[in-house]
Amino acid sequence: MKQKLLCRYLLCFLCLFFITGIITVICISTPDKIKPRILDKSVTDRILVGDLVLREGNSSQSQDIAHFSGSPFSHIGIITSAGDEITVTHASNDEETNEAVSETTLNEFLSEDLALRARIIRLNNLPVDVREKIASNAKQKIGMKFHLVTDNMQGSEKRLYCTTLIYDAIRLELPEFSLKWTTINMPPFKGSFLMPSAFLETDHEIINSFE
């Protein structure tokens, strides 16, 4: 009896560890050394404030996410400045960003050390001023702490991870905006999470893909 109970607790612990690892890597970033990806001017000239940037990580956990969500992309950010220096604001759970929302250059965000592939998209039917307001909403959260919770966990109203940063910024301007959330039912970790791939199910234009 004790052996069965021990096995049950061990299984719950392993499930929690596995799911937490998968979800956390959605918003985990940087190795010690970054080799920025140099983008051609023909690409950067097309990028506007408010565009979204998705990337596929190179870790084994990122590959788990690909299987779990049906998409290779495990992290997302939003363009918050364009022109001579393009920057991305994103929520990441790593030491370099102090486990908070931060801003980095697009070249670093798409570093070959971090991104096996990436895609820059633009949500359709949004006026320029609305996209810029959305980007400003996200940028205002720079420095706020990363907070990963499901929709039904205590403190869910304080959620702040890479996808909800952008989702909530959009909803401030477009309350009717909605996305498909992914439900996880692996005790003891249950609830709905918003995966980066959910943004690919919207009406959007692909600005550029890096394969």
mmCIF file of C-alpha atoms in Angstrom:
data_model
loop_
_atom_site.group_PDB
_atom_site.id
_atom_site.type_symbol
_atom_site.label_atom_id
_atom_site.label_comp_id
_atom_site.label_asym_id
_atom_site.label_seq_id
_atom_site.Cartn_x
_atom_site.Cartn_y
_atom_site.Cartn_z
ATOM 1 C CA MET A 1 0.000 0.000 0.000
ATOM 2 C CA LYS A 2 2.790 2.404 0.969
ATOM 3 C CA GLN A 3 4.663 1.488 -2.186
ATOM 4 C CA LYS A 4 1.618 2.288 -4.367
ATOM 5 C CA LEU A 5 1.123 5.606 -2.574
ATOM 6 C CA LEU A 6 4.797 6.478 -3.068
ATOM 7 C CA CYS A 7 4.565 5.653 -6.767
ATOM 8 C CA ARG A 8 1.473 7.844 -7.104
ATOM 9 C CA TYR A 9 3.236 10.825 -5.482
ATOM 10 C CA LEU A 10 6.294 10.258 -7.657
ATOM 11 C CA LEU A 11 4.156 10.182 -10.808
ATOM 12 C CA CYS A 12 2.425 13.456 -9.817
ATOM 13 C CA PHE A 13 5.795 15.077 -9.181
ATOM 14 C CA LEU A 14 7.167 13.969 -12.548
ATOM 15 C CA CYS A 15 4.040 15.244 -14.347
ATOM 16 C CA LEU A 16 4.350 18.595 -12.599
ATOM 17 C CA PHE A 17 8.054 18.831 -13.442
ATOM 18 C CA PHE A 18 7.469 17.908 -17.088
ATOM 19 C CA ILE A 19 4.563 20.299 -17.690
ATOM 20 C CA THR A 20 6.181 23.164 -15.799
ATOM 21 C CA GLY A 21 9.331 22.673 -17.846
ATOM 22 C CA ILE A 22 7.417 22.737 -21.111
ATOM 23 C CA ILE A 23 5.369 25.811 -20.286
ATOM 24 C CA THR A 24 8.274 27.726 -18.774
ATOM 25 C CA VAL A 25 10.443 27.234 -21.844
ATOM 26 C CA ILE A 26 7.755 29.020 -23.850
ATOM 27 C CA CYS A 27 9.215 32.178 -22.384
ATOM 28 C CA ILE A 28 12.807 31.214 -21.627
ATOM 29 C CA SER A 29 15.548 32.844 -23.630
ATOM 30 C CA THR A 30 19.181 33.389 -23.600
ATOM 31 C CA PRO A 31 22.442 31.469 -23.438
ATOM 32 C CA ASP A 32 25.563 33.193 -22.075
ATOM 33 C CA LYS A 33 26.780 34.324 -25.497
ATOM 34 C CA ILE A 34 24.565 35.721 -28.218
ATOM 35 C CA LYS A 35 25.460 35.924 -31.886
ATOM 36 C CA PRO A 36 23.003 38.431 -33.350
ATOM 37 C CA ARG A 37 21.404 37.523 -36.661
ATOM 38 C CA ILE A 38 22.157 40.239 -39.199
ATOM 39 C CA LEU A 39 19.032 40.999 -41.191
ATOM 40 C CA ASP A 40 19.005 42.280 -44.740
ATOM 41 C CA LYS A 41 17.693 45.820 -45.256
ATOM 42 C CA SER A 42 15.040 44.451 -47.617
ATOM 43 C CA VAL A 43 13.608 42.649 -44.562
ATOM 44 C CA THR A 44 13.996 45.377 -41.959
ATOM 45 C CA ASP A 45 12.430 48.014 -44.212
ATOM 46 C CA ARG A 46 9.155 46.066 -44.164
ATOM 47 C CA ILE A 47 8.931 45.747 -40.384
ATOM 48 C CA LEU A 48 6.557 48.066 -38.525
ATOM 49 C CA VAL A 49 5.793 48.779 -34.880
ATOM 50 C CA GLY A 50 3.184 46.285 -33.678
ATOM 51 C CA ASP A 51 4.390 43.367 -35.791
ATOM 52 C CA LEU A 52 4.771 40.069 -33.920
ATOM 53 C CA VAL A 53 7.882 37.881 -33.899
ATOM 54 C CA LEU A 54 7.692 34.147 -33.199
ATOM 55 C CA ARG A 55 10.699 31.896 -32.849
ATOM 56 C CA GLU A 56 11.484 28.217 -32.394
ATOM 57 C CA GLY A 57 13.936 27.509 -29.605
ATOM 58 C CA ASN A 58 16.780 25.030 -29.932
ATOM 59 C CA SER A 59 16.303 23.147 -26.671
ATOM 60 C CA SER A 60 14.811 19.695 -26.260
ATOM 61 C CA GLN A 61 11.963 21.266 -24.296
ATOM 62 C CA SER A 62 11.170 23.503 -27.263
ATOM 63 C CA GLN A 63 10.777 20.360 -29.312
ATOM 64 C CA ASP A 64 8.396 19.044 -26.658
ATOM 65 C CA ILE A 65 6.321 22.187 -27.112
ATOM 66 C CA ALA A 66 6.236 21.550 -30.849
ATOM 67 C CA HIS A 67 4.666 18.181 -30.128
ATOM 68 C CA PHE A 68 2.405 19.541 -27.409
ATOM 69 C CA SER A 69 1.046 22.592 -29.283
ATOM 70 C CA GLY A 70 1.302 21.349 -32.867
ATOM 71 C CA SER A 71 3.611 24.240 -33.770
ATOM 72 C CA PRO A 72 7.396 24.670 -33.678
ATOM 73 C CA PHE A 73 7.211 28.174 -32.192
ATOM 74 C CA SER A 74 7.893 28.419 -28.463
ATOM 75 C CA HIS A 75 8.343 32.159 -27.851
ATOM 76 C CA ILE A 76 6.842 35.439 -29.081
ATOM 77 C CA GLY A 77 7.542 39.153 -28.813
ATOM 78 C CA ILE A 78 6.195 42.384 -30.280
ATOM 79 C CA ILE A 79 8.049 45.030 -32.286
ATOM 80 C CA THR A 80 8.098 48.215 -30.194
ATOM 81 C CA SER A 81 10.399 50.330 -32.324
ATOM 82 C CA ALA A 82 11.266 50.213 -36.016
ATOM 83 C CA GLY A 83 13.581 52.038 -38.380
ATOM 84 C CA ASP A 84 17.325 52.259 -37.765
ATOM 85 C CA GLU A 85 17.112 50.125 -34.619
ATOM 86 C CA ILE A 86 14.343 47.561 -34.403
ATOM 87 C CA THR A 87 13.495 46.360 -30.910
ATOM 88 C CA VAL A 88 11.316 43.592 -29.511
ATOM 89 C CA THR A 89 9.510 43.664 -26.172
ATOM 90 C CA HIS A 90 8.864 40.264 -24.618
ATOM 91 C CA ALA A 91 8.278 38.497 -21.309
ATOM 92 C CA SER A 92 10.940 35.959 -20.461
ATOM 93 C CA ASN A 93 11.753 33.841 -17.429
ATOM 94 C CA ASP A 94 15.546 34.007 -17.433
ATOM 95 C CA GLU A 95 18.277 35.631 -15.380
ATOM 96 C CA GLU A 96 19.418 38.005 -18.113
ATOM 97 C CA THR A 97 16.029 39.727 -18.238
ATOM 98 C CA ASN A 98 15.692 39.458 -14.435
ATOM 99 C CA GLU A 99 12.623 37.267 -14.988
ATOM 100 C CA ALA A 100 10.666 40.224 -16.287
ATOM 101 C CA VAL A 101 9.381 41.993 -19.385
ATOM 102 C CA SER A 102 12.309 43.436 -21.313
ATOM 103 C CA GLU A 103 13.262 45.029 -24.615
ATOM 104 C CA THR A 104 16.002 43.723 -26.892
ATOM 105 C CA THR A 105 17.127 44.273 -30.456
ATOM 106 C CA LEU A 106 15.481 42.186 -33.143
ATOM 107 C CA ASN A 107 18.909 40.916 -34.210
ATOM 108 C CA GLU A 108 19.492 39.516 -30.726
ATOM 109 C CA PHE A 109 15.962 38.155 -30.398
ATOM 110 C CA LEU A 110 16.488 36.216 -33.640
ATOM 111 C CA SER A 111 20.039 35.201 -32.757
ATOM 112 C CA GLU A 112 21.040 31.887 -34.303
ATOM 113 C CA ASP A 113 21.885 30.745 -30.759
ATOM 114 C CA LEU A 114 18.245 31.229 -29.776
ATOM 115 C CA ALA A 115 16.167 30.663 -32.903
ATOM 116 C CA LEU A 116 16.239 27.664 -35.212
ATOM 117 C CA ARG A 117 13.534 29.378 -37.221
ATOM 118 C CA ALA A 118 11.386 32.451 -36.867
ATOM 119 C CA ARG A 119 8.447 34.245 -38.402
ATOM 120 C CA ILE A 120 7.429 37.888 -38.386
ATOM 121 C CA ILE A 121 3.709 38.489 -38.842
ATOM 122 C CA ARG A 122 1.316 41.430 -38.941
ATOM 123 C CA LEU A 123 -2.277 41.162 -37.784
ATOM 124 C CA ASN A 124 -4.563 42.252 -40.600
ATOM 125 C CA ASN A 125 -7.290 44.897 -40.493
ATOM 126 C CA LEU A 126 -5.580 46.950 -37.785
ATOM 127 C CA PRO A 127 -4.904 50.641 -38.491
ATOM 128 C CA VAL A 128 -1.335 51.809 -37.927
ATOM 129 C CA ASP A 129 -2.294 53.866 -34.880
ATOM 130 C CA VAL A 130 -3.959 50.858 -33.231
ATOM 131 C CA ARG A 131 -0.887 48.656 -33.799
ATOM 132 C CA GLU A 132 1.282 51.392 -32.301
ATOM 133 C CA LYS A 133 -0.987 51.690 -29.255
ATOM 134 C CA ILE A 134 -0.807 47.918 -28.763
ATOM 135 C CA ALA A 135 2.991 48.059 -28.889
ATOM 136 C CA SER A 136 2.979 50.954 -26.423
ATOM 137 C CA ASN A 137 0.739 48.975 -24.047
ATOM 138 C CA ALA A 138 3.234 46.108 -24.072
ATOM 139 C CA LYS A 139 6.223 48.419 -23.665
ATOM 140 C CA GLN A 140 4.704 49.997 -20.580
ATOM 141 C CA LYS A 141 5.109 46.652 -18.817
ATOM 142 C CA ILE A 142 8.893 46.577 -19.179
ATOM 143 C CA GLY A 143 10.342 45.637 -15.799
ATOM 144 C CA MET A 144 7.195 43.888 -14.575
ATOM 145 C CA LYS A 145 7.816 40.402 -13.252
ATOM 146 C CA PHE A 146 7.142 37.285 -15.300
ATOM 147 C CA HIS A 147 4.230 35.355 -13.765
ATOM 148 C CA LEU A 148 3.173 31.999 -15.192
ATOM 149 C CA VAL A 149 -0.219 30.718 -14.059
ATOM 150 C CA THR A 150 -3.160 28.915 -15.604
ATOM 151 C CA ASP A 151 -6.543 30.584 -15.922
ATOM 152 C CA ASN A 152 -7.872 28.772 -12.858
ATOM 153 C CA MET A 153 -4.886 29.101 -10.512
ATOM 154 C CA GLN A 154 -4.718 31.543 -7.626
ATOM 155 C CA GLY A 155 -3.331 34.866 -8.858
ATOM 156 C CA SER A 156 -4.393 34.231 -12.455
ATOM 157 C CA GLU A 157 -5.328 37.909 -12.797
ATOM 158 C CA LYS A 158 -1.597 38.708 -12.439
ATOM 159 C CA ARG A 159 -0.536 36.405 -15.284
ATOM 160 C CA LEU A 160 2.323 37.751 -17.352
ATOM 161 C CA TYR A 161 4.196 35.565 -19.782
ATOM 162 C CA CYS A 162 5.212 36.038 -23.398
ATOM 163 C CA THR A 163 1.837 35.402 -25.015
ATOM 164 C CA THR A 164 -0.364 37.105 -22.426
ATOM 165 C CA LEU A 165 1.824 40.211 -22.571
ATOM 166 C CA ILE A 166 0.754 40.693 -26.187
ATOM 167 C CA TYR A 167 -2.773 39.331 -25.787
ATOM 168 C CA ASP A 168 -3.575 41.728 -22.940
ATOM 169 C CA ALA A 169 -1.979 44.655 -24.819
ATOM 170 C CA ILE A 170 -4.264 43.939 -27.781
ATOM 171 C CA ARG A 171 -7.354 43.548 -25.606
ATOM 172 C CA LEU A 172 -6.844 47.015 -24.140
ATOM 173 C CA GLU A 173 -7.505 48.411 -27.627
ATOM 174 C CA LEU A 174 -9.745 45.640 -28.972
ATOM 175 C CA PRO A 175 -11.798 44.085 -26.137
ATOM 176 C CA GLU A 176 -13.473 41.697 -28.590
ATOM 177 C CA PHE A 177 -10.149 40.145 -29.631
ATOM 178 C CA SER A 178 -9.902 36.455 -28.738
ATOM 179 C CA LEU A 179 -7.533 33.538 -29.209
ATOM 180 C CA LYS A 180 -7.719 29.790 -28.714
ATOM 181 C CA TRP A 181 -6.181 28.684 -25.417
ATOM 182 C CA THR A 182 -4.588 25.273 -24.884
ATOM 183 C CA THR A 183 -5.999 23.199 -22.029
ATOM 184 C CA ILE A 184 -3.670 20.965 -20.047
ATOM 185 C CA ASN A 185 -5.166 18.149 -18.015
ATOM 186 C CA MET A 186 -2.198 16.407 -16.428
ATOM 187 C CA PRO A 187 -2.689 16.401 -12.642
ATOM 188 C CA PRO A 188 -1.656 18.188 -10.557
ATOM 189 C CA PHE A 189 -1.108 20.879 -13.216
ATOM 190 C CA LYS A 190 -4.420 21.742 -14.854
ATOM 191 C CA GLY A 191 -5.741 24.747 -16.715
ATOM 192 C CA SER A 192 -5.528 26.774 -19.906
ATOM 193 C CA PHE A 193 -2.399 28.356 -21.313
ATOM 194 C CA LEU A 194 -1.954 30.643 -24.293
ATOM 195 C CA MET A 195 0.604 29.257 -26.729
ATOM 196 C CA PRO A 196 2.517 31.436 -29.252
ATOM 197 C CA SER A 197 1.006 29.425 -32.101
ATOM 198 C CA ALA A 198 -2.451 30.807 -31.208
ATOM 199 C CA PHE A 199 -1.479 34.044 -32.951
ATOM 200 C CA LEU A 200 -0.920 32.106 -36.175
ATOM 201 C CA GLU A 201 -4.611 31.223 -36.207
ATOM 202 C CA THR A 202 -5.556 34.894 -36.598
ATOM 203 C CA ASP A 203 -6.023 36.752 -39.875
ATOM 204 C CA HIS A 204 -2.453 37.863 -40.521
ATOM 205 C CA GLU A 205 0.192 38.615 -43.117
ATOM 206 C CA ILE A 206 3.625 36.981 -43.062
ATOM 207 C CA ILE A 207 6.262 39.710 -43.279
ATOM 208 C CA ASN A 208 9.209 37.332 -43.294
ATOM 209 C CA SER A 209 10.175 33.785 -42.381
ATOM 210 C CA PHE A 210 13.596 32.557 -41.318
ATOM 211 C CA GLU A 211 13.947 28.823 -41.826
#
